[in-house]
Short mmCIF file of C-alpha atoms and ligand atoms in Angstrom, two decimals:
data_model
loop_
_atom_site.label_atom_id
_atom_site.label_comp_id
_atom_site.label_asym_id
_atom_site.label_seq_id
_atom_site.Cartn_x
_atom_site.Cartn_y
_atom_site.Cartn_z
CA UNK A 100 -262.68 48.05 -28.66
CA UNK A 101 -259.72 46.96 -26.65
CA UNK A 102 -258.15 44.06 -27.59
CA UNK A 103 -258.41 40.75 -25.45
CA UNK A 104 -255.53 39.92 -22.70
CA UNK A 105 -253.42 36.84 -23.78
CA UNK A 106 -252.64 35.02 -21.11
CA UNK A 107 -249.52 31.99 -21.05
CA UNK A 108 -250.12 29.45 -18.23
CA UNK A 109 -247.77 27.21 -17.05
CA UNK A 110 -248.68 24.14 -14.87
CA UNK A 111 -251.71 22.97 -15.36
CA UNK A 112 -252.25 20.79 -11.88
CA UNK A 113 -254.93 21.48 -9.42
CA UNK A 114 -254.44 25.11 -9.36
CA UNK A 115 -253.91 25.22 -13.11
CA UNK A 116 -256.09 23.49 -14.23
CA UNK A 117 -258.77 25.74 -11.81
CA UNK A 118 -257.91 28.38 -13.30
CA UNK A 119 -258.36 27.82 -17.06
CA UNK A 120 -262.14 26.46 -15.91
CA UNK A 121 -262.66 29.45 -13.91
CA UNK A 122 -261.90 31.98 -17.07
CA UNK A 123 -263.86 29.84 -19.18
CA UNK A 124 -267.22 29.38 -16.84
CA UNK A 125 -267.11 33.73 -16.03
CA UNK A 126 -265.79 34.75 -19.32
CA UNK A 127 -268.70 37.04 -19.66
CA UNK A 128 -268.80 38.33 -16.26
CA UNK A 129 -264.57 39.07 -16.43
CA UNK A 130 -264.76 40.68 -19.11
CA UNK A 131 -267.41 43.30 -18.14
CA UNK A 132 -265.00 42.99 -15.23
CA UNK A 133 -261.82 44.45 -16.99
CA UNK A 134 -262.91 46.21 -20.29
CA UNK A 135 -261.90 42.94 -22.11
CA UNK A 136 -261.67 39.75 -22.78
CA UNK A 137 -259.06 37.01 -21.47
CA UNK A 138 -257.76 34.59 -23.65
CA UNK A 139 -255.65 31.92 -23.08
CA UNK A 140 -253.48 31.52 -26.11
CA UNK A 141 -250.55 28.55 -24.69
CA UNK A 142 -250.30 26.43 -21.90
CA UNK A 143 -247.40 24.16 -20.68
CA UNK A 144 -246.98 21.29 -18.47
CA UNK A 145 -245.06 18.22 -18.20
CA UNK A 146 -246.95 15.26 -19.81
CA UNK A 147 -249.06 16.53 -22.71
CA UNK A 148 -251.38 13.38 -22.84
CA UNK A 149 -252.79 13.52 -19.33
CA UNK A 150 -256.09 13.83 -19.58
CA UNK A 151 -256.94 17.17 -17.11
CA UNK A 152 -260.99 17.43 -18.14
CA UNK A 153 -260.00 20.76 -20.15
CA UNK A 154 -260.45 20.96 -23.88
CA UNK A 155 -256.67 22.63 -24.71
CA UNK A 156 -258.16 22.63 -28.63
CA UNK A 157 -256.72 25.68 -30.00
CA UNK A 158 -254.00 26.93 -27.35
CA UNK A 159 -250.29 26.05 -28.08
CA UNK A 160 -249.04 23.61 -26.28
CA UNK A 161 -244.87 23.77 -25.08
CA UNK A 162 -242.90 21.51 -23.68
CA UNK A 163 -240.32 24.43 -22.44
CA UNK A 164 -242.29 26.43 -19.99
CA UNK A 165 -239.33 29.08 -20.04
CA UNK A 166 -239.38 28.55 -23.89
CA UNK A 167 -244.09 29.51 -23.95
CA UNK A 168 -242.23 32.74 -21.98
CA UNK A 169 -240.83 34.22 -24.61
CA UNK A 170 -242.37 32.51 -27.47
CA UNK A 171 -246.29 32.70 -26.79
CA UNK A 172 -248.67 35.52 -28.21
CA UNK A 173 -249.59 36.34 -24.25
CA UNK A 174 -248.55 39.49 -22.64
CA UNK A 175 -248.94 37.53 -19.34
CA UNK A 176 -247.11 34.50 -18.19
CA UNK A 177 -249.03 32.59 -15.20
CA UNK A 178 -246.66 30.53 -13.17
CA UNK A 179 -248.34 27.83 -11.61
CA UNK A 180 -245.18 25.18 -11.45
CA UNK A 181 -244.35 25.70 -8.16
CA UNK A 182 -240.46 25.40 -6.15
CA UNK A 183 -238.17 28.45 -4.97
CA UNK A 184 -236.08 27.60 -7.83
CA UNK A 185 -235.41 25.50 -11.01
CA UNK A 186 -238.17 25.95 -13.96
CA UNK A 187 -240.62 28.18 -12.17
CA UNK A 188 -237.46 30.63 -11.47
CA UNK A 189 -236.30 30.45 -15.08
CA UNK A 190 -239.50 31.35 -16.58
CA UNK A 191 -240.31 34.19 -14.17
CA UNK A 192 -237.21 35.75 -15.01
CA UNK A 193 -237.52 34.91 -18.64
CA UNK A 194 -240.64 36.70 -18.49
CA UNK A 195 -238.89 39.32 -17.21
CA UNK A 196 -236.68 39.56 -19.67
CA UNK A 197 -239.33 39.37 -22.51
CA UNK A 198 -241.62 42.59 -20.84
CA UNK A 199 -243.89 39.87 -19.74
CA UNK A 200 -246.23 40.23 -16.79
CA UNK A 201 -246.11 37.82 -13.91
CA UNK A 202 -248.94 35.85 -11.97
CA UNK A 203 -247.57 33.15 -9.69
CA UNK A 204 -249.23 31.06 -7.04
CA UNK A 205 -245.57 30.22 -5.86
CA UNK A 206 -245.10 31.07 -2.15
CA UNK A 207 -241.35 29.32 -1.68
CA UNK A 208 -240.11 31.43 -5.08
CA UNK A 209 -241.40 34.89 -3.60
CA UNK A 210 -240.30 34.00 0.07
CA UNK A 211 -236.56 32.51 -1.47
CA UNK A 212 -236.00 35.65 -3.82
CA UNK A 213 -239.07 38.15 -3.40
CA UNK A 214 -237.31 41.49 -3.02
CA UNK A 215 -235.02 40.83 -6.05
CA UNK A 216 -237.41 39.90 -8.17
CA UNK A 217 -239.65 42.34 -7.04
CA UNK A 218 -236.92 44.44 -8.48
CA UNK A 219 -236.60 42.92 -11.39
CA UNK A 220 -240.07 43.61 -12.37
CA UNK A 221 -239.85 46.56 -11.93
CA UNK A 222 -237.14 47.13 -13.97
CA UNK A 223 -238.78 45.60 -16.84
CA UNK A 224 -241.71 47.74 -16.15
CA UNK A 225 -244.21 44.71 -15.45
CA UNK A 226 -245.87 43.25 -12.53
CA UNK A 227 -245.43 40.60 -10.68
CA UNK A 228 -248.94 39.70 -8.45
CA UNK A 229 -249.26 36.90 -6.50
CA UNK A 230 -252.87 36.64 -4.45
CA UNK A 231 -252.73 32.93 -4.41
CA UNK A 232 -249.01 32.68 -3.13
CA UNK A 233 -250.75 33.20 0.45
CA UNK A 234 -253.88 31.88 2.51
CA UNK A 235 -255.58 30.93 -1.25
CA UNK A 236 -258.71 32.46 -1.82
CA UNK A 237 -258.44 35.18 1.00
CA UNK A 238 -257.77 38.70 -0.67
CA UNK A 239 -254.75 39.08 1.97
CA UNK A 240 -252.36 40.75 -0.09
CA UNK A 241 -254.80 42.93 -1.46
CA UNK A 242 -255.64 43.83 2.11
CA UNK A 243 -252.56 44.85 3.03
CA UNK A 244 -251.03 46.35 -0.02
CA UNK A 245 -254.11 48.38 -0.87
CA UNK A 246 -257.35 48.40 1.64
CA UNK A 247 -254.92 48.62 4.73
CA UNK A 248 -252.12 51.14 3.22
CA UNK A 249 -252.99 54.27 5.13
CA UNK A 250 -252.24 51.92 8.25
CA UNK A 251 -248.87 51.04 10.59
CA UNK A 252 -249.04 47.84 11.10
CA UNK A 253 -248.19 46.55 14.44
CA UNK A 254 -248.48 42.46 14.05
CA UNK A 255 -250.04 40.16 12.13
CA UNK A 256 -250.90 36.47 13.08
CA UNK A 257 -252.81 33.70 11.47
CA UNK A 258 -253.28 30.19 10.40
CA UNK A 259 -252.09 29.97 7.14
CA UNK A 260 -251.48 26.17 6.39
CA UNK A 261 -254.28 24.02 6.12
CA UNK A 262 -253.21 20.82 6.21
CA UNK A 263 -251.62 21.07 10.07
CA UNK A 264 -254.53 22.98 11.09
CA UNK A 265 -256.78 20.20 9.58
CA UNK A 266 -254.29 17.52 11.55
CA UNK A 267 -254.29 19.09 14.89
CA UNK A 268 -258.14 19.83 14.40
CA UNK A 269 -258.76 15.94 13.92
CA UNK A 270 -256.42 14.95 16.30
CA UNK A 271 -258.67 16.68 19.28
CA UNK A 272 -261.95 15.68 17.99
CA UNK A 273 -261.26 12.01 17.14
CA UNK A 274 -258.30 11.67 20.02
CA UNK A 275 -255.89 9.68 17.31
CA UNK A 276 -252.23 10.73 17.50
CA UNK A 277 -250.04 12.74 15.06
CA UNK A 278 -248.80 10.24 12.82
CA UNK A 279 -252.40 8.28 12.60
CA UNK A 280 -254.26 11.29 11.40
CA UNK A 281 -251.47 12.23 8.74
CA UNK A 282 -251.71 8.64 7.30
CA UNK A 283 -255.27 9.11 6.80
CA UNK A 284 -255.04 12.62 5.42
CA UNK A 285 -252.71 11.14 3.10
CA UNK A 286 -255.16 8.34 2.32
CA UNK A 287 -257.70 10.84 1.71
CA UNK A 288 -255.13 13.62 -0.58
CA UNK A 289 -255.78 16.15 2.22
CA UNK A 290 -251.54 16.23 2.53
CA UNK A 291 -249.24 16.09 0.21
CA UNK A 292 -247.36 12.41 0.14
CA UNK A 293 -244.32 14.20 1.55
CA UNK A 294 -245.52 16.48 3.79
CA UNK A 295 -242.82 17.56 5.42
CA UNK A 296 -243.46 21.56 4.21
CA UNK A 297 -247.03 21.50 5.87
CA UNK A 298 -245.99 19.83 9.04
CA UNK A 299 -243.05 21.13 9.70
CA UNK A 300 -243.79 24.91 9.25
CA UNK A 301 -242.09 25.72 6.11
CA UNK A 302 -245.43 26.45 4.35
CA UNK A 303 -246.21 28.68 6.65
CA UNK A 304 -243.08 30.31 6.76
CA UNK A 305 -242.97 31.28 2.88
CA UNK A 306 -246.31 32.69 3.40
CA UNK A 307 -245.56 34.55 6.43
CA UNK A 308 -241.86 35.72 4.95
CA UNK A 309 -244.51 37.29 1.61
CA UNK A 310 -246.97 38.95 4.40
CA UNK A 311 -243.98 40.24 6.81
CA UNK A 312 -242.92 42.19 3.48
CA UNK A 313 -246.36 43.83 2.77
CA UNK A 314 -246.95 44.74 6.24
CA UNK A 315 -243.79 46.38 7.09
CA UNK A 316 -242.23 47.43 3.66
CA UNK A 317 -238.92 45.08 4.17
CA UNK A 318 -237.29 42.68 1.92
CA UNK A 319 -238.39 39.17 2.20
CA UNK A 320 -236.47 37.86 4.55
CA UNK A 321 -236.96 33.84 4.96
CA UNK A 322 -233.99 33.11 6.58
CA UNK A 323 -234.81 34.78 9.65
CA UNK A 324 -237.75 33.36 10.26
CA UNK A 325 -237.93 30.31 12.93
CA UNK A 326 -239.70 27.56 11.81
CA UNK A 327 -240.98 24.74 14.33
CA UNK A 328 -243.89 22.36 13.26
CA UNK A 329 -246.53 19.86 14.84
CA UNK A 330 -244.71 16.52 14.71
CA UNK A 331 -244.13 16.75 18.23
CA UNK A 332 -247.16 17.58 19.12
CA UNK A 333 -248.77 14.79 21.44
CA UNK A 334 -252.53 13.94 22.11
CA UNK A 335 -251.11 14.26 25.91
CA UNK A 336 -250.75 18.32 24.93
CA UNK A 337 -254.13 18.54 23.51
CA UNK A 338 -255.70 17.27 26.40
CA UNK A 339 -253.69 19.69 28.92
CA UNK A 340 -253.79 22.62 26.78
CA UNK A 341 -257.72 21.80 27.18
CA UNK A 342 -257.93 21.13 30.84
CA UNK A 343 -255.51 24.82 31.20
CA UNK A 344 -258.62 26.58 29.15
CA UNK A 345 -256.36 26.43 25.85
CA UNK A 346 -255.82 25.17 22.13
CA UNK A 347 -253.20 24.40 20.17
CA UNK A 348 -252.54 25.95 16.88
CA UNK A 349 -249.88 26.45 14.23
CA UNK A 350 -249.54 30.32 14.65
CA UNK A 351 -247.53 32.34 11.89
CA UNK A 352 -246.66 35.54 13.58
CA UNK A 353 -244.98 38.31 12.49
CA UNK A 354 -244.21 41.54 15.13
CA UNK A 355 -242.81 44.95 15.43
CA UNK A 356 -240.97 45.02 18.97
CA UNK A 357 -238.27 47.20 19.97
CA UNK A 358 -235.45 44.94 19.11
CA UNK A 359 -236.92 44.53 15.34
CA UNK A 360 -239.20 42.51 13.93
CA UNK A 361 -240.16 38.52 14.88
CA UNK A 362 -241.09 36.18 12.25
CA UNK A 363 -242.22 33.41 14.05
CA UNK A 364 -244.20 30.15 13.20
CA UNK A 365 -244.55 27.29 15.69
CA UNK A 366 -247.87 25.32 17.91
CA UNK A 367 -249.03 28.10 19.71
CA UNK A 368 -251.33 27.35 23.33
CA UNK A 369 -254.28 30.53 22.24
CA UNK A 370 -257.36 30.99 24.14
CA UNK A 371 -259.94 28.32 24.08
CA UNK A 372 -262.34 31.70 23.42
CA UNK A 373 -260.36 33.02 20.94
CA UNK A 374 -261.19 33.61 17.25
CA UNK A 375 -258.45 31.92 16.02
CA UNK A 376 -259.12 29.11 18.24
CA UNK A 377 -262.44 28.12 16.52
CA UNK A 378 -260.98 28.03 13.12
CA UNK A 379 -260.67 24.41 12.87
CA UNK A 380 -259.85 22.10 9.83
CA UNK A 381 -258.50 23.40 6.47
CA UNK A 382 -259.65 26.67 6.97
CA UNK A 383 -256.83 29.68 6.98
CA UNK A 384 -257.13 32.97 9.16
CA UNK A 385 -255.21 35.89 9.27
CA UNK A 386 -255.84 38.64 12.11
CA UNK A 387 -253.85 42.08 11.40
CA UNK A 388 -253.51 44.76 14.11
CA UNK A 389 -252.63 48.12 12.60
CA UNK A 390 -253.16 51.58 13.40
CA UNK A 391 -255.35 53.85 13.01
CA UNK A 392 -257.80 50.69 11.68
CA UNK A 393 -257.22 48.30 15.18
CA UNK A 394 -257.88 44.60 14.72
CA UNK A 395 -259.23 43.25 11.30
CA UNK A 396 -259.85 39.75 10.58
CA UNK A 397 -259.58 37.94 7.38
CA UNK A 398 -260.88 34.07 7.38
CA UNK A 399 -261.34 31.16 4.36
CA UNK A 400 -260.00 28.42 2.18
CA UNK A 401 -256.91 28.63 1.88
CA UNK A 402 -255.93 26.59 -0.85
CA UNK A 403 -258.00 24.35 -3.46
CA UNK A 404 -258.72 24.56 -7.03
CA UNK A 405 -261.30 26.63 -6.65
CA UNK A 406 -260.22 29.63 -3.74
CA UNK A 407 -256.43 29.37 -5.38
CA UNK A 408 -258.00 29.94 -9.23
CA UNK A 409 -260.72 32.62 -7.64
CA UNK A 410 -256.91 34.50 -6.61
CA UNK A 411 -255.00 34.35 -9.85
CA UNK A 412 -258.09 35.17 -11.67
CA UNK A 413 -258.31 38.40 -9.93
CA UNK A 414 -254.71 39.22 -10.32
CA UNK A 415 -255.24 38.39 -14.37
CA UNK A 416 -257.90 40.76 -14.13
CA UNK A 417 -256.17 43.58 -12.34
CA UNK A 418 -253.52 43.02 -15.32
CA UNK A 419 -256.24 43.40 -17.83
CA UNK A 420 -257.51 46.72 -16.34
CA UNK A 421 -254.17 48.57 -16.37
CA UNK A 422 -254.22 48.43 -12.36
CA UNK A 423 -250.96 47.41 -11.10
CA UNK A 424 -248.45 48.45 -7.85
CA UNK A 425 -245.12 47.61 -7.00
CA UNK A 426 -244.74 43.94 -5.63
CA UNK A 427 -244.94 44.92 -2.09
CA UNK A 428 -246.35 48.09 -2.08
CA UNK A 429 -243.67 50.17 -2.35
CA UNK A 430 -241.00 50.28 -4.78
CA UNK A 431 -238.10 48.23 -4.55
CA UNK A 432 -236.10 50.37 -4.27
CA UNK A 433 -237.63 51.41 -1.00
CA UNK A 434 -237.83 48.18 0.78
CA UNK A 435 -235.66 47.99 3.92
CA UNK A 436 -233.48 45.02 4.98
CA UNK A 437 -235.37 43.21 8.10
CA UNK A 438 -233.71 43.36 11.49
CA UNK A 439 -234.74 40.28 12.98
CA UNK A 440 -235.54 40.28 16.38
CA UNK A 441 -233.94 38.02 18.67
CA UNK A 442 -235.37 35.13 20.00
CA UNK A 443 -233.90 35.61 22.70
CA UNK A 444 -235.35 38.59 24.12
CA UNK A 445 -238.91 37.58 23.12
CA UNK A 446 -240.94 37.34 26.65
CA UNK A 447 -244.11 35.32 26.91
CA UNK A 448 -245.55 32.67 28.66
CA UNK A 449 -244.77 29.28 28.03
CA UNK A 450 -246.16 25.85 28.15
CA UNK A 451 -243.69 22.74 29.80
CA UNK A 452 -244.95 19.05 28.99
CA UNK A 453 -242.30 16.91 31.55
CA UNK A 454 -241.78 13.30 31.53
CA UNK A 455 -240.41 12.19 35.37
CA UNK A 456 -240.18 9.37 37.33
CA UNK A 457 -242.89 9.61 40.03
CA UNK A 458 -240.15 9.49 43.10
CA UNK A 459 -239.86 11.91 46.04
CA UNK A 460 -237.78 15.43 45.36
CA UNK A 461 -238.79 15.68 40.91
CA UNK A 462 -240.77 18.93 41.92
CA UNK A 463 -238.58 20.55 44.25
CA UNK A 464 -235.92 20.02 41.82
CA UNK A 465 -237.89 21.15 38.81
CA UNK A 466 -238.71 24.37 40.89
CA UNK A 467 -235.51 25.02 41.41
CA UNK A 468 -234.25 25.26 38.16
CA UNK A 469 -236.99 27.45 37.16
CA UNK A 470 -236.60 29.53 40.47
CA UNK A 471 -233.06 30.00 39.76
CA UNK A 472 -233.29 31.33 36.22
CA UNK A 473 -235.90 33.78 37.37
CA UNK A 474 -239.22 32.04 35.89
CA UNK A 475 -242.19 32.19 37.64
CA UNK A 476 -245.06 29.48 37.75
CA UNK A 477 -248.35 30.05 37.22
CA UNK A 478 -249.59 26.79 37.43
CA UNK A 479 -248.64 23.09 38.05
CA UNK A 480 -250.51 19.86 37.24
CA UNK A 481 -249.91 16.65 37.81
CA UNK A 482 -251.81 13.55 36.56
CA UNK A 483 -251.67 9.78 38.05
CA UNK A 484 -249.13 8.65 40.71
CA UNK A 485 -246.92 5.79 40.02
CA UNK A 486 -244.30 5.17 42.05
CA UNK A 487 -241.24 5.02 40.57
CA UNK A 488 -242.86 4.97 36.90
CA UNK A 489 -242.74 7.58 34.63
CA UNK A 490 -245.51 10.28 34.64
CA UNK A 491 -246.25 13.19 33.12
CA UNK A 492 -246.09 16.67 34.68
CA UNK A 493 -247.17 20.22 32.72
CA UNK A 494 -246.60 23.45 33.92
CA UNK A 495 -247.30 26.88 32.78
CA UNK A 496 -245.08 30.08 33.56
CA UNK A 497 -246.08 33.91 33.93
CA UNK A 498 -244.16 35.84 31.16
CA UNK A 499 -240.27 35.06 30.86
CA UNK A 500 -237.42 36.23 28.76
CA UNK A 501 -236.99 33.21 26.36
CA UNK A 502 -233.49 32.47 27.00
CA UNK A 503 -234.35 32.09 31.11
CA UNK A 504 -236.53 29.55 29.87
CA UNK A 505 -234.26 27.82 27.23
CA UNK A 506 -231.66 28.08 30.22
CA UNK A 507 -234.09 26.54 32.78
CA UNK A 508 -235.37 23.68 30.23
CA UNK A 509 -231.78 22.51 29.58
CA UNK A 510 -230.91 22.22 33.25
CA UNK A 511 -234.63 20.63 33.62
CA UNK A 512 -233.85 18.18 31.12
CA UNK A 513 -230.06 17.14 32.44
CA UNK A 514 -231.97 15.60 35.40
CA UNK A 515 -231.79 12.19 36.49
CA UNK A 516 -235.31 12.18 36.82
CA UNK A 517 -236.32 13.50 33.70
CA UNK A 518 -236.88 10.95 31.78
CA UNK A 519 -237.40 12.73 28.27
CA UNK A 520 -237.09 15.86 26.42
CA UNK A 521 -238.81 18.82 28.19
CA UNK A 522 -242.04 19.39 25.20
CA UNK A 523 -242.03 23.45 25.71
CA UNK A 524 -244.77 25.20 23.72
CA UNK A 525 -245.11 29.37 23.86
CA UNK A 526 -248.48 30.53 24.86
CA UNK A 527 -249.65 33.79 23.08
CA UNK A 528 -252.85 35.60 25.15
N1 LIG B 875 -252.94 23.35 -4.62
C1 LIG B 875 -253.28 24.44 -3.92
O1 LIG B 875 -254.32 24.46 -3.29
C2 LIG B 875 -252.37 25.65 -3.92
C3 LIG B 875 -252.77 26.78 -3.17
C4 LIG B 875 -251.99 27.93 -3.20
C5 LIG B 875 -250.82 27.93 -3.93
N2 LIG B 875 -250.43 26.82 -4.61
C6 LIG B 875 -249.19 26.88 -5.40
O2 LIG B 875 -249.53 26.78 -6.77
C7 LIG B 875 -248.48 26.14 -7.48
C8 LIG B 875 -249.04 24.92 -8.21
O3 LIG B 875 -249.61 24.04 -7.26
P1 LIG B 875 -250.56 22.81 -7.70
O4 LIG B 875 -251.17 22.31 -6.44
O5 LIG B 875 -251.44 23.18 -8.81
O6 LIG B 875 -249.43 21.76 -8.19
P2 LIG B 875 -249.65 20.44 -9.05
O7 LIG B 875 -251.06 19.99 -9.00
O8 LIG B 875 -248.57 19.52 -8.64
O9 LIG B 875 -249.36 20.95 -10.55
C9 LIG B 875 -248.09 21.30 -10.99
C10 LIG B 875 -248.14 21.44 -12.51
O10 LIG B 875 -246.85 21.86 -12.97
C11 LIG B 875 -246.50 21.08 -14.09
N3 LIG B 875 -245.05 20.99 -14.19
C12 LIG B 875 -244.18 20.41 -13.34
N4 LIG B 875 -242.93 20.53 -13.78
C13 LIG B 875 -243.01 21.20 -14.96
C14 LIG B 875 -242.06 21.62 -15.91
N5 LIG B 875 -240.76 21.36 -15.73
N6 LIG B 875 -242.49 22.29 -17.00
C15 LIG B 875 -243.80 22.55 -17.18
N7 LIG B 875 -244.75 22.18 -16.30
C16 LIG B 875 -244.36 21.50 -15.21
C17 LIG B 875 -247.14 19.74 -13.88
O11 LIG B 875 -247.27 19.07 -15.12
P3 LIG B 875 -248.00 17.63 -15.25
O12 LIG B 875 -249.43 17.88 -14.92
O13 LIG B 875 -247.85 17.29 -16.69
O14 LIG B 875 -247.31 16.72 -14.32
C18 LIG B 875 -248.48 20.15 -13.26
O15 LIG B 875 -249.43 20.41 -14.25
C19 LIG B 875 -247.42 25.82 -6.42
O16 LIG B 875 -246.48 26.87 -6.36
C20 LIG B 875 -248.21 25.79 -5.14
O17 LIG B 875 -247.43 26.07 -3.99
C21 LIG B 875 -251.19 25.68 -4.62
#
């Protein structure tokens, strides 16, 4: 008989706490799973009298997460601390160090320092999985490390925070602005009480950073990513990007183009039609275009006790079976330093929310900055007249070199009649 899997977990908060319940409600069914059983043998956390509705009776407790690493009978560590560095970083390498395999749920860690601990594990001859790090409960990195490997991919694009799809998703169906809805998220433990890494993209951008590496075999490569969030997203753009046949989202989009490869998340005008347009609320999406497979789409909870545990669980169980591949796919070794693409050079069509006073000459003006750096309109709306008041006017352009448009915006926005920041949002078709 093969011996049972002793498993170390530290953190024992929502996703934590999900997962101990989950091995203990499907022990059976794991274990005819993975040839054995999974014990949990230690656990650590911060405050060892909270009551967490587990019964810890018989696992050692530490105080020293990186201490459980090399002092627990487990041969796997689960990391479920969370932060890029600090204890979660200690006791990953500690692990490390000790021959100890690695589960983590921590998306900043792997996008901060993926590709040299990816190395690291490898060196110690363990692995290091991480299904929960990105979208929760979808299998994504199992989909691209394993059921898409024969593929090249092109792009990949998704939704992959909850919590601003959930706000922008609320603010169009119950027409209450930005800062409203996140109060009452808050309120109701949707967001976080600092929410700045939902909101403001950074989420996003660890998890797309992770899925940039699977797709394309390069080191993770945060840094290069651009980051924009929603908190300047106004009900005013909802209702245009409506009445032009379009919907807001907070894309995460990572490309191939000539120049090298875009890592991009930031509100995003897509189709009104399109699938990623009707996932609404919580709910996380990814859509992958590779070839020979062509589009595949991969859609559901993306965080929560129960899709993050139903993750970790199956990387505890790929442990237990003796399955295991290099971090991202390939060894370290092999993974290539990203050439980001620049900004710059992207072309696409773009979204322009203006503030002007309602006067004689704003439009000709307006057109002339944009005719001047090249861009071409494809539409122009304008809604109300108040003379000498300030109004709002949108427009949308045919596909322009991004710097003609950061060039046009600036010379937009140094007009006297311009009354605010040009709001610019990129439309993908
Ligand atoms: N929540 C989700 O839906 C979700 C989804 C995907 C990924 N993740 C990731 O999963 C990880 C955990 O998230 P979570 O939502 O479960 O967080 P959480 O509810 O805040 O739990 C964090 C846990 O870590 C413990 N902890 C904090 N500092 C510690 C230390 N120095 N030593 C030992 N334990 C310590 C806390 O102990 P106390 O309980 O004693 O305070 C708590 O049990 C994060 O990396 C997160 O990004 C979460």
């Amino acid at each position: 008989v093969t011996k049972p899997l002793k498993v170390a977990v530290a953190g024992l908060g929502t996703v934590g706490a999900g997962v101990l319940k989950l091995l203990r409600r499907n022990a059976g069914h794991l274990a005819a799973r993975c040839g054995r059983e999974i014990v949990v043998t230690a656990v650590s956390a911060r405050d060892r009298n909270r009551d967490r509705g587990l019964d810890l009776s018989g696992i050692e407790w530490f105080d020293d997460a990186a201490a459980m690493a090399s002092r627990a009978d487990a041969g796997v560590v689960v990391e479920l601390i969370g932060g890029s560095d600090g204890v979660a970083h200690d006791l990953v390498r500690e692990s490390f160090r000790v021959g100890r395999h690695v589960i983590t749920a921590n998306k900043a860690l792997l996008a901060e320092h993926g590709a040299p601990l990816a190395a690291a594990a490898e060196e110690a001859g363990v692995a290091l999985a991480y299904e929960a790090a990105v979208a929760g409960g979808i299998p994504i990195v199992k989909a691209l490390r394993e059921g898409l490997a024969a593929n090249e991919v092109n792009s990949l694009y998704g939704i992959l925070n909850g919590t601003s799809n959930y706000i922008l998703t609320e603010m169009r169906e119950s027409r209450r602005d930005f800062a409203d809805v996140l109060a009452d998220a808050q309120a109701a433990g949707y967001a976080e009480a600092d929410p700045s890494f939902d909101v403001d993209g950074v989420d996003a951008a660890h998890k797309l950073a992770i899925l940039t590496s699977l797709a394309f075999g390069t080191k993770t490569d945060f840094g290069s990513v651009l980051v924009e969030g929603i908190r300047n997203i106004s009900l005013q753009d909802i209702d245009f990007a409506e009445e032009l046949g379009y919907r807001i989202k907070l894309l995460a989009i990572a490309r191939r183009t000539p120049h090298g490869i875009e890592q991009r998340v930031h509100p995003t005008m897509v189709n009104r039609e399109a699938a990623i347009a009707r996932v609404e609320g919580v709910t996380n999406a990814v859509m992958v275009d590779a070839v020979p497979v062509s589009a595949t789409v991969y859609q559901g909870a993306g965080a929560g006790e129960g899709p993050t545990a139903s993750a970790v669980v199956a990387d505890i169980l790929d442990i237990a079976a003796g399955r295991r591949l290099p971090t991202f796919g390939v060894p370290a070794a092999q993974l290539v330093d990203l050439t980001p693409a620049d900004m710059d050079q992207h072309a696409g069509a773009y979204y322009v929310r203006l503030t002007v006073r309602d006067q004689p000459g704003v439009i000709a003006d307006v057109s002339a900055a944009l005719r001047d750096e090249n861009v071409s309109l494809e539409s122009m709306l304008q809604r109300g007249r108040s003379p000498d008041a300030a109004v709002p006017v949108v427009l949308t352009t045919h596909d322009t070199v991004e710097a003609a448009m950061k060039k046009a915006l600036a010379r937009i926005a140094s007009l006297d009649t311009v009354l605010e920041p040009p709001c610019m949002i990129r439309i993908e078709e």
